[in-house]
Short mmCIF file of C-alpha atoms in Angstrom, two decimals:
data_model
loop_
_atom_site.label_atom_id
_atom_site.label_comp_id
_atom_site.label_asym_id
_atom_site.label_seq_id
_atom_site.Cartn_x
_atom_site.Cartn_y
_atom_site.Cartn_z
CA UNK A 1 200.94 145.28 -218.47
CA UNK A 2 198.82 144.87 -221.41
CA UNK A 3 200.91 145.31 -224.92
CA UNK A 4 200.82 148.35 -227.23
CA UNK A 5 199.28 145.70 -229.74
CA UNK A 6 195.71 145.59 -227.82
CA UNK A 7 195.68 149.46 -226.80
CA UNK A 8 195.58 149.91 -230.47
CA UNK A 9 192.91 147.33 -231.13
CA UNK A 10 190.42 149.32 -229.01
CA UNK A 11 187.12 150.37 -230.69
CA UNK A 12 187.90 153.96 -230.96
CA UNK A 13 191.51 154.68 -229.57
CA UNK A 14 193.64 154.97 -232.80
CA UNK A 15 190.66 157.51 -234.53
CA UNK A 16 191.20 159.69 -231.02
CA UNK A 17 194.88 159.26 -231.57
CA UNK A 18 194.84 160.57 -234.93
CA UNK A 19 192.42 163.38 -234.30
CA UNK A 20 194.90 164.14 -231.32
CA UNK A 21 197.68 164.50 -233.29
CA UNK A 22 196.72 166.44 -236.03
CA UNK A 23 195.06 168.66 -233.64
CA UNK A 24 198.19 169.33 -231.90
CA UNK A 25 200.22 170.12 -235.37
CA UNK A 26 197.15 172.34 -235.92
CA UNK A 27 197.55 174.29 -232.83
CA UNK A 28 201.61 175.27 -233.59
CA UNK A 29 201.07 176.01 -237.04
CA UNK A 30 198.61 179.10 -235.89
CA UNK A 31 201.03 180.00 -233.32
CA UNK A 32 204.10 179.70 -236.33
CA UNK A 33 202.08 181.21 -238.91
CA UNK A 34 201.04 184.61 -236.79
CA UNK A 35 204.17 185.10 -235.02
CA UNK A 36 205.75 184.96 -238.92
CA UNK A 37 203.21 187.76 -240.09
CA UNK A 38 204.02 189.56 -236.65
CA UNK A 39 207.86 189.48 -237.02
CA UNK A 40 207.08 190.81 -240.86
CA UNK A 41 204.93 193.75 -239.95
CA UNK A 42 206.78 194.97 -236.72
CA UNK A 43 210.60 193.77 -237.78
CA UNK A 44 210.70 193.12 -233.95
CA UNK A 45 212.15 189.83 -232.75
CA UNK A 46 210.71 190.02 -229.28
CA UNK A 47 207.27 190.39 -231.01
CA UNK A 48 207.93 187.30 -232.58
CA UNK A 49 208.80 185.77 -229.14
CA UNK A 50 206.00 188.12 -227.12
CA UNK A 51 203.35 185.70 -230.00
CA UNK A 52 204.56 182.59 -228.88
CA UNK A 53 204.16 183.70 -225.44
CA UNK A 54 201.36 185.40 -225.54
CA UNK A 55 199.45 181.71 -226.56
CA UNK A 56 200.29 180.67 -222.59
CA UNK A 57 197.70 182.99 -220.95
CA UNK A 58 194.36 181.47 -223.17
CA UNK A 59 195.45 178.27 -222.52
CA UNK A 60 195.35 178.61 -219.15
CA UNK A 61 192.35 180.58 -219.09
CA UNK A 62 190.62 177.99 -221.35
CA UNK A 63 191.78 175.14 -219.44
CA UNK A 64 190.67 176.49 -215.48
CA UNK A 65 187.35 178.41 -216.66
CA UNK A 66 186.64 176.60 -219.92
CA UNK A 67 187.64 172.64 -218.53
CA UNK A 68 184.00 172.22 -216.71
CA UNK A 69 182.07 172.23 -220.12
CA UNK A 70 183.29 168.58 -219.75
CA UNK A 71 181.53 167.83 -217.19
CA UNK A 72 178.10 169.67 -218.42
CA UNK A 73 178.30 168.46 -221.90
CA UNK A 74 179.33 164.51 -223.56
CA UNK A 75 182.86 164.97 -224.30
CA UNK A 76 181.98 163.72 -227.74
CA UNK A 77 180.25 167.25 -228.24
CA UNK A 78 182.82 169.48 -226.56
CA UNK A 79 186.42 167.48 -228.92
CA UNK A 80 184.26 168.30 -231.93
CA UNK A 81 183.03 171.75 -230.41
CA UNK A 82 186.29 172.65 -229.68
CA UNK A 83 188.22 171.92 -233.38
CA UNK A 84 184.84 173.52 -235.74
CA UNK A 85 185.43 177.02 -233.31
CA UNK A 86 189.30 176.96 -233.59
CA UNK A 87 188.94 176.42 -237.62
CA UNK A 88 186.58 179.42 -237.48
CA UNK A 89 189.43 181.44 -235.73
CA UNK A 90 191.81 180.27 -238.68
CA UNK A 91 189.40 181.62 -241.22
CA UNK A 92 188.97 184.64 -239.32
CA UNK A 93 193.18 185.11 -239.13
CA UNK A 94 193.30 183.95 -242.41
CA UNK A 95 190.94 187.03 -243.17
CA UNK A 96 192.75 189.41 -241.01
CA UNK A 97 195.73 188.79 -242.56
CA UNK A 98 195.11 189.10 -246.03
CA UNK A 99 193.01 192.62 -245.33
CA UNK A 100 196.60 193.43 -243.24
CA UNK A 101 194.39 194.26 -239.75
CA UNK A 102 196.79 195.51 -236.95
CA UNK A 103 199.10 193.23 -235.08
CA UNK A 104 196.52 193.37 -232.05
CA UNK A 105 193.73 191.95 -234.26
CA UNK A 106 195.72 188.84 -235.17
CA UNK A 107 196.71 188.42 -231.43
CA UNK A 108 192.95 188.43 -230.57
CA UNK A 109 192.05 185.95 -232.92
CA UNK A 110 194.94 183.84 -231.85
CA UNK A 111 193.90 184.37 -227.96
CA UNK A 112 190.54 183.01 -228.81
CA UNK A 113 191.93 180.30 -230.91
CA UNK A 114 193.83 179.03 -227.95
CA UNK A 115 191.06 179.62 -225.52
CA UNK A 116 188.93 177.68 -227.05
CA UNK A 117 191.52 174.48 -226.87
CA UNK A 118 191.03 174.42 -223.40
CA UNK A 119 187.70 172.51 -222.36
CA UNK A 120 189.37 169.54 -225.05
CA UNK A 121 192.25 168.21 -222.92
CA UNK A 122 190.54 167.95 -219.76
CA UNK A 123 187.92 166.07 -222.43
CA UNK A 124 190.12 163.47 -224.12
CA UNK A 125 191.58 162.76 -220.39
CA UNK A 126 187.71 161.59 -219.84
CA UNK A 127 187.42 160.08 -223.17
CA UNK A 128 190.28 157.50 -222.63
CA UNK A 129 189.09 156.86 -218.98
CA UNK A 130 186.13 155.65 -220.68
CA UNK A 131 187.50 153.46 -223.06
CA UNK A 132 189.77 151.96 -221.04
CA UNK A 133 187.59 149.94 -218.65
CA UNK A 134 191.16 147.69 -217.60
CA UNK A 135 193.31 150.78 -215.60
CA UNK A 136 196.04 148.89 -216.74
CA UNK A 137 195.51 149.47 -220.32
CA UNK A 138 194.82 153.52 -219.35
CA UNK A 139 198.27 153.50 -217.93
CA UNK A 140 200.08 152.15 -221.65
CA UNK A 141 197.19 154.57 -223.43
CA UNK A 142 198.14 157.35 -221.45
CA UNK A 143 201.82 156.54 -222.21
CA UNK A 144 201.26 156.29 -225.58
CA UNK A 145 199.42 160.00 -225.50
CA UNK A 146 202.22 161.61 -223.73
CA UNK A 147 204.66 160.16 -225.93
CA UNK A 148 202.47 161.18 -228.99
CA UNK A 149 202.64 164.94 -227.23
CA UNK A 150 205.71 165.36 -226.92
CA UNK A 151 206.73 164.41 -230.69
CA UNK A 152 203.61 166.22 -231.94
CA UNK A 153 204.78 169.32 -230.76
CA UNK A 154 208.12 168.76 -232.29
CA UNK A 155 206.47 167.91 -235.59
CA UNK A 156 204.07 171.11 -235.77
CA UNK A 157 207.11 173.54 -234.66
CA UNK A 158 209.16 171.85 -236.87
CA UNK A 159 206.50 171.49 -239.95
CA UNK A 160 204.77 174.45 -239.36
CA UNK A 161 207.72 176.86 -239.91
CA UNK A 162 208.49 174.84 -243.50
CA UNK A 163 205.08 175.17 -244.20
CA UNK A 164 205.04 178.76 -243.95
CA UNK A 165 208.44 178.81 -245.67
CA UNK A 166 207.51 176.99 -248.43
CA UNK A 167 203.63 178.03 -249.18
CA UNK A 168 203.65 181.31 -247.54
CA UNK A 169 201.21 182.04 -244.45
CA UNK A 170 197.82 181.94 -246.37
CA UNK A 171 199.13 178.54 -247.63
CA UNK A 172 200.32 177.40 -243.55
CA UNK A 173 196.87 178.87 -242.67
CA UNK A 174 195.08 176.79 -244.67
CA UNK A 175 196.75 173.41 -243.83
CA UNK A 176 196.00 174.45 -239.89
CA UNK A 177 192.04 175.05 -241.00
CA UNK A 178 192.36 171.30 -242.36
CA UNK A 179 193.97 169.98 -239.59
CA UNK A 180 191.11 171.02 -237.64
CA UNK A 181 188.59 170.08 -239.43
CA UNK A 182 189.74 166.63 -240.09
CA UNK A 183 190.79 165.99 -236.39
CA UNK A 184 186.87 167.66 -235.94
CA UNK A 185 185.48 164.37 -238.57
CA UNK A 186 187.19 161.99 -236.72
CA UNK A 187 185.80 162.35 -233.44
CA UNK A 188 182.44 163.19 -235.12
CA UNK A 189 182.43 159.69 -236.71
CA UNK A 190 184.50 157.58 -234.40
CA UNK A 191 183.42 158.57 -230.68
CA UNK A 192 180.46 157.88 -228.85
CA UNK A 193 178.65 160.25 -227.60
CA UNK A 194 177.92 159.18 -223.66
CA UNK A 195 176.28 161.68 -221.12
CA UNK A 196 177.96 162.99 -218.42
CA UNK A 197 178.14 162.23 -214.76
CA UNK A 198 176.40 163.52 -212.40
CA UNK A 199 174.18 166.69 -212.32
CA UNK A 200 175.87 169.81 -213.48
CA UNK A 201 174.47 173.25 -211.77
CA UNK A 202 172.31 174.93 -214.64
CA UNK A 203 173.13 178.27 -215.53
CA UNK A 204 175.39 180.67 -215.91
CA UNK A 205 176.15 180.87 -211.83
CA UNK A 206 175.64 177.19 -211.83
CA UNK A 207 178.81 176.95 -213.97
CA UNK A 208 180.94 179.27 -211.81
CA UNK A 209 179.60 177.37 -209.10
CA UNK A 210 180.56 174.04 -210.69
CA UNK A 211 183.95 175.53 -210.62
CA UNK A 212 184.00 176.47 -207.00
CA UNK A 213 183.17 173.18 -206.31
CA UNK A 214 186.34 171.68 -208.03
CA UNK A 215 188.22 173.88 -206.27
CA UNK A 216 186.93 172.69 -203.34
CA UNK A 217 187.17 169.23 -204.12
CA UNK A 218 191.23 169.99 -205.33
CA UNK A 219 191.68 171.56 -202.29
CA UNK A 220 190.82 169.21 -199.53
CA UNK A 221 192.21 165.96 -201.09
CA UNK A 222 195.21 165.08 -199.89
CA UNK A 223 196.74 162.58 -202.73
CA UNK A 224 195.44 165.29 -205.65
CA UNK A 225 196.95 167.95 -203.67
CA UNK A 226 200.45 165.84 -203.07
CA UNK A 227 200.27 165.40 -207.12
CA UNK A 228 199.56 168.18 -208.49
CA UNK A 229 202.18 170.11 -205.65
CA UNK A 230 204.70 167.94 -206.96
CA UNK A 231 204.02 168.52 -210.61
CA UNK A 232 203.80 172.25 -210.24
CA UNK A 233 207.15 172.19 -208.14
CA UNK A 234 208.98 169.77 -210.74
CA UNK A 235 208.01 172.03 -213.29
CA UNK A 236 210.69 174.72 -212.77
CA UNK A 237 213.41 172.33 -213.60
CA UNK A 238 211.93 170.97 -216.49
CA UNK A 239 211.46 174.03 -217.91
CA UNK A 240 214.69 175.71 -217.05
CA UNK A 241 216.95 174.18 -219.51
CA UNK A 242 214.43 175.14 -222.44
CA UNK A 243 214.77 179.15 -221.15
CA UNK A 244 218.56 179.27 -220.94
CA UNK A 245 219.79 176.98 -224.04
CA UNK A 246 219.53 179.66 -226.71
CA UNK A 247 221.85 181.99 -224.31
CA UNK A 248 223.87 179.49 -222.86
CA UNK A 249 224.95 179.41 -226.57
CA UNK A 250 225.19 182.61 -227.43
CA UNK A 251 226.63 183.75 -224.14
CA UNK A 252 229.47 181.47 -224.95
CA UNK A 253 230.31 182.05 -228.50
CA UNK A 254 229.30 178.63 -229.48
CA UNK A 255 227.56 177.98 -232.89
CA UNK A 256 223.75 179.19 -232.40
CA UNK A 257 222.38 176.02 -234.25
CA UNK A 258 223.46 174.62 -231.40
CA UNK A 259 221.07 176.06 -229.24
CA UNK A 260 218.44 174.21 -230.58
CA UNK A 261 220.24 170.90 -230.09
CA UNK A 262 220.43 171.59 -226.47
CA UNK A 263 216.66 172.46 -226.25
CA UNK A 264 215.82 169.09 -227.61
CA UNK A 265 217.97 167.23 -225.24
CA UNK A 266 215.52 167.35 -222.20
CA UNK A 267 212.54 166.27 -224.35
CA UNK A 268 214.43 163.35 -226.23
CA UNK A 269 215.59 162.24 -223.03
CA UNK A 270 212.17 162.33 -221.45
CA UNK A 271 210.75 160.67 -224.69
CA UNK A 272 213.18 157.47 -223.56
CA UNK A 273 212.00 158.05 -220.58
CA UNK A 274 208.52 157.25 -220.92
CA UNK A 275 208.76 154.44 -223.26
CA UNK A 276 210.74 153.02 -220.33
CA UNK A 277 208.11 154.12 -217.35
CA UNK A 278 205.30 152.70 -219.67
CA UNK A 279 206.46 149.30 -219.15
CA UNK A 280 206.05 149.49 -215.75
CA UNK A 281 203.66 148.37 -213.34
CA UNK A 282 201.66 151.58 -211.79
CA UNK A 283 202.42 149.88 -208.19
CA UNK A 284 205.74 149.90 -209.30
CA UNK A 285 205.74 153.26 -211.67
CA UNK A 286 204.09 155.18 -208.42
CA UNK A 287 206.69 153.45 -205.63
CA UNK A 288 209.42 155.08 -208.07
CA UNK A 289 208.04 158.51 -208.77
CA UNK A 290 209.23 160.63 -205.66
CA UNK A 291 212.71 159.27 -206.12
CA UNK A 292 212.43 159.80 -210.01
CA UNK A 293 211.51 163.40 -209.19
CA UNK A 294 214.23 163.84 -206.38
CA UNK A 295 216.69 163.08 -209.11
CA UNK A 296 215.33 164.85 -211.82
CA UNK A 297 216.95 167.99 -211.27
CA UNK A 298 221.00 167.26 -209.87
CA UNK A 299 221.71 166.07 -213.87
CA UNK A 300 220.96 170.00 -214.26
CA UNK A 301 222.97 171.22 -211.57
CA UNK A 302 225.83 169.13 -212.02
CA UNK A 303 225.84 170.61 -215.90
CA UNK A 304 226.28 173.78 -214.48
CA UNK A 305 230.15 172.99 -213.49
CA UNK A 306 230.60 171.92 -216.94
CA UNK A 307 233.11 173.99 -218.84
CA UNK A 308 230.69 175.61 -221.07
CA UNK A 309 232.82 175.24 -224.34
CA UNK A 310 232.02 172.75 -227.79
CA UNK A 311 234.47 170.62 -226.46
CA UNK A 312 232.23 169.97 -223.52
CA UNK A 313 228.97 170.49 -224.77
CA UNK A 314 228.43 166.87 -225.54
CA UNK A 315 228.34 166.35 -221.78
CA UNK A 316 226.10 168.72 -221.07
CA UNK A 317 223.69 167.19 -223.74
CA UNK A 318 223.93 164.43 -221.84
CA UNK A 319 223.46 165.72 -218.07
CA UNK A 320 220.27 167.34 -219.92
CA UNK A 321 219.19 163.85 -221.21
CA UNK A 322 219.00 162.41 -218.47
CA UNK A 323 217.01 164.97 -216.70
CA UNK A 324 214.44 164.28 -219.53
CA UNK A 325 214.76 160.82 -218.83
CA UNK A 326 213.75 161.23 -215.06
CA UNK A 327 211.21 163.30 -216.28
CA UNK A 328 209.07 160.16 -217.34
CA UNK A 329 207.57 160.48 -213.79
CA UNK A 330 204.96 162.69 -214.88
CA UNK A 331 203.55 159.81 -216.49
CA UNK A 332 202.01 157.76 -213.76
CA UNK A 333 201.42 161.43 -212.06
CA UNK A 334 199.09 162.17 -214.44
CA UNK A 335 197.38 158.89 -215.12
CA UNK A 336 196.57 158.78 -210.89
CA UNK A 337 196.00 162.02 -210.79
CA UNK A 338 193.00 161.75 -213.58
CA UNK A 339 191.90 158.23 -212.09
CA UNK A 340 191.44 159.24 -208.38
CA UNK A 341 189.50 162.49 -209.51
CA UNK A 342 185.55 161.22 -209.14
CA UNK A 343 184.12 161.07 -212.26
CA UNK A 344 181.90 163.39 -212.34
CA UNK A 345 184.22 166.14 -211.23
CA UNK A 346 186.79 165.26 -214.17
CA UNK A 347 186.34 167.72 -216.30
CA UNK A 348 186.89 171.17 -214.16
CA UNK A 349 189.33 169.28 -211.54
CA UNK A 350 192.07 168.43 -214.51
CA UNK A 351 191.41 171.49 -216.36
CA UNK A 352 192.46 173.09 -212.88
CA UNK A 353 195.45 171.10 -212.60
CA UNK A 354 196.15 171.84 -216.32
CA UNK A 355 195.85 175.36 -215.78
CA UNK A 356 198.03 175.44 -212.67
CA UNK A 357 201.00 173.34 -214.12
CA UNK A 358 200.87 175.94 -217.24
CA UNK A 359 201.13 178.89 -214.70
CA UNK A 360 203.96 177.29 -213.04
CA UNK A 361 205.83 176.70 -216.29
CA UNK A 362 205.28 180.42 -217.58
CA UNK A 363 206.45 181.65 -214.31
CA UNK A 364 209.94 178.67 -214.57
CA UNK A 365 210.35 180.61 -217.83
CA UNK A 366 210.42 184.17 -216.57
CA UNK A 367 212.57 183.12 -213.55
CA UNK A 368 214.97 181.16 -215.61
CA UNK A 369 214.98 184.14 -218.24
CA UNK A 370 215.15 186.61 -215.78
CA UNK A 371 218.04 184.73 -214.27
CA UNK A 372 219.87 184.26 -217.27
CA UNK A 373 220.05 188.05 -218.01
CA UNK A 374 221.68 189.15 -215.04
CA UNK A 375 223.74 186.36 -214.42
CA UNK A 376 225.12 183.65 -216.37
CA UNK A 377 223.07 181.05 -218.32
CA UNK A 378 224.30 178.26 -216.49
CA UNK A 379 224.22 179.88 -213.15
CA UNK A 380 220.22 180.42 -213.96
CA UNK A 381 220.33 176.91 -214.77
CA UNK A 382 221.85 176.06 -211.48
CA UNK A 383 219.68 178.11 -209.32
CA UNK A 384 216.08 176.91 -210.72
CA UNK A 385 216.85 173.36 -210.31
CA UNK A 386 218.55 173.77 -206.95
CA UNK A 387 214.89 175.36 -206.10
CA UNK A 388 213.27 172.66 -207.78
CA UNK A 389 215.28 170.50 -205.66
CA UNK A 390 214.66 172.17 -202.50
CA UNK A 391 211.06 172.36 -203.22
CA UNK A 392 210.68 168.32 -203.87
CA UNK A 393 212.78 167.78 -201.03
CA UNK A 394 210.45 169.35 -198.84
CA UNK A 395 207.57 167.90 -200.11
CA UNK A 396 208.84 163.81 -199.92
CA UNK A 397 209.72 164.60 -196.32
CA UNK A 398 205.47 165.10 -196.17
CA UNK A 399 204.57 162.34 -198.42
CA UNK A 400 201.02 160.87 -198.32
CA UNK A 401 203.02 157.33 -198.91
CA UNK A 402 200.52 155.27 -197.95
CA UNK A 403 197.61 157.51 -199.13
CA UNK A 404 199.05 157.46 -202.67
CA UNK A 405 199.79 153.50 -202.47
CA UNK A 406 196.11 152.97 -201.67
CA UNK A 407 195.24 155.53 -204.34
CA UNK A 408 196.78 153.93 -206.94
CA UNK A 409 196.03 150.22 -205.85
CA UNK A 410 192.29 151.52 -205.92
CA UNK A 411 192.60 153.05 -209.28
CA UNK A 412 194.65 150.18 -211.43
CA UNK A 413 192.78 147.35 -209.81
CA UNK A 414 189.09 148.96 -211.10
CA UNK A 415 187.89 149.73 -207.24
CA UNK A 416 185.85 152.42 -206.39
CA UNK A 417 188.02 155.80 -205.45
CA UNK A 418 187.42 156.76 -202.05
CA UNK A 419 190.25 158.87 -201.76
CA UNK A 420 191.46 160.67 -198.47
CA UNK A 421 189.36 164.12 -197.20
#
């Protein structure tokens, strides 16, 4: 596998990075710094929570009808597109909130702020494919991303809410409006802009149409559908241990500072986790992932026998770990997933699958949530990710093996994607 040392030495990777990052920190401060004003005007705690939540829906709405400006415009345009709208949307809160509009108003501008985040992921996904002519070197890139991800969005939660402390929200606000625009200068100045594959349909109905078509395309490929059923079904036991830590906690008379301890165990583990899966081969990374997944959730069940008291609670950290850990297969998931895809259909086909997997963890949430009120915490736990089992069960007993073997052997080694119809 080529090192972490030359992934960085590509013309235009670590500016991308960068912009990535502080992008991502960007996007958590809004969220942060409106569900702060929203707790302060309504006193409501589940208005607080109903902020964070409500940023799900225009994310997914951004990502499956937003996603195929990629393929109509160089992604070049849409990264920088993207940031110079959502910093308009932070001057507009920042407005909003200083005139004290309603609640509703700053929930608009945060729905559009998120919505307009969408078309950029399935964009960068693109971006990296192009700069990484050597598959190989995708494969540590996209490693390195996902990594990135999952500490950037511990960094903005964790920043953003001593920003606010500290500066107030005007002062949070304006930090997010220069996150933006300095992620929005370094894609200006370091990425080239390239034109797009193929021949997008013009107009209005020629975009709707576009998206049809990458439906279609989803649809009636066997190794994209195989991947993305498998992400969407793993989802609901990574996901579940997030939902119930708080009142597994609580529910228990533990400490509540401990809550957040257990939240972070799944995504420390599956930090380790990836650093580990990047080192792999993707022959090797892809001949693992089914098992990896098959795993993923019994950590979480067997935590559910676990005397929930502080005594014990170390183990359960633990059992949670290394569900994180076996989490790492998303990694060569998603890197396949985005290489098989023909290139000219990249845009609206991973926005799709973006979309979907976001859907899937809202609904893990509720479930889990749901769960955990009537019953308790640990039995929720239990019961998603003995469905999560189930589900992945099912699904290796139908594996496209061979399909996905070829898939990936076609992808890594630079061949042309075929794929199976």
């Amino acid at each position: 596998m080529p090192s972490y040392a030359r992934v960085f030495r590509t013309p235009g990777f670590v500016p991308a990075f960068l912009a990535l990052s502080v992008s991502t920190w960007g996007d958590y401060i809004a969220r942060i710094a409106v569900a702060f004003v929203v707790r302060e005007r309504t006193g409501s705690d589940l208005a607080m929570a109903a902020t964070f939540a409500a940023s799900l829906l225009p994310s997914i709405l951004g990502r499956s009808l937003l996603s195929p400006l990629a393929d109509r415009i160089p992604y070049k345009h849409v990264l920088v597109g993207s940031d110079v709208v959502r910093a308009i949307f932070v001057v507009a809160i920042m407005a909003a909130v200083g005139q004290g509009s309603p609640v509703v108003v700053l929930l608009a501008l945060l729905f559009a702020l998120e919505l307009f985040g969408g078309p950029a992921g399935a964009s960068v996904q693109i971006l990296l494919t192009d700069l990484f002519a050597d598959r190989r070197a995708f494969l540590r890139a996209r490693g390195i991303t996902a990594l990135a991800e999952q500490v950037n969005q511990a960094i903005g939660l964790a920043v953003g809410g001593i920003i606010v402390t500290v500066l107030s929200v005007r002062g949070a606000l304006l930090v997010d409006l220069a996150t933006f625009l300095v992620s929005a200068a370094l894609f200006a100045v370091a990425v080239k802009a390239r034109p797009v594959s193929g021949e997008p349909s013009p107009g209005i109905v020629g975009f709707f149409r576009d998206i049809a078509a990458g439906v279609r395309y989803l649809a009636h490929h066997r190794v994209l559908v195989s991947l993305l059923a498998l992400s969407l079904i793993a989802m609901w036991g990574v996901v579940a241990p997030e939902a119930v830590a708080i009142p597994y906690v609580l529910g228990h008379d533990l400490p509540p500072w401990l809550g957040g301890v257990l939240m972070a165990a799944p995504v420390s583990g599956a930090v380790a986790g990836l650093v580990v899966v990047g080192r792999w081969q993707p022959e090797v990374a892809s001949s693992r992932m089914i098992g990896m997944a098959l795993l993923m959730p019994i950590p979480l069940v067997l935590s559910a026998v676990v005397p929930p008291t502080l005594g014990w609670l170390p183990t359960v950290w633990l059992m949670w770990f290394l569900s994180g850990v076996l989490q790492a297969f998303v990694l060569p998931l998603q890197a396949t997933f985005a290489l098989v895809v023909a290139a000219d259909l990249r845009g609206r086909v991973i926005g799709l699958a973006g979309a979907a997997s976001m859907t899937a963890s809202a609904l893990g949430f509720l479930l889990a949530g749901s769960l955990s009120e009537r019953l308790a915490p640990r039995t929720a736990l239990a019961i998603c990710a003995m469905l999560c089992l189930g589900g992945i069960a099912l699904l290796a007993a139908t594996w496209p093996t061979r399909s996905v073997d070829l898939a990936v052997d076609e992808a890594f080694n630079d061949r042309t994607i075929k794929g199976e119809r």
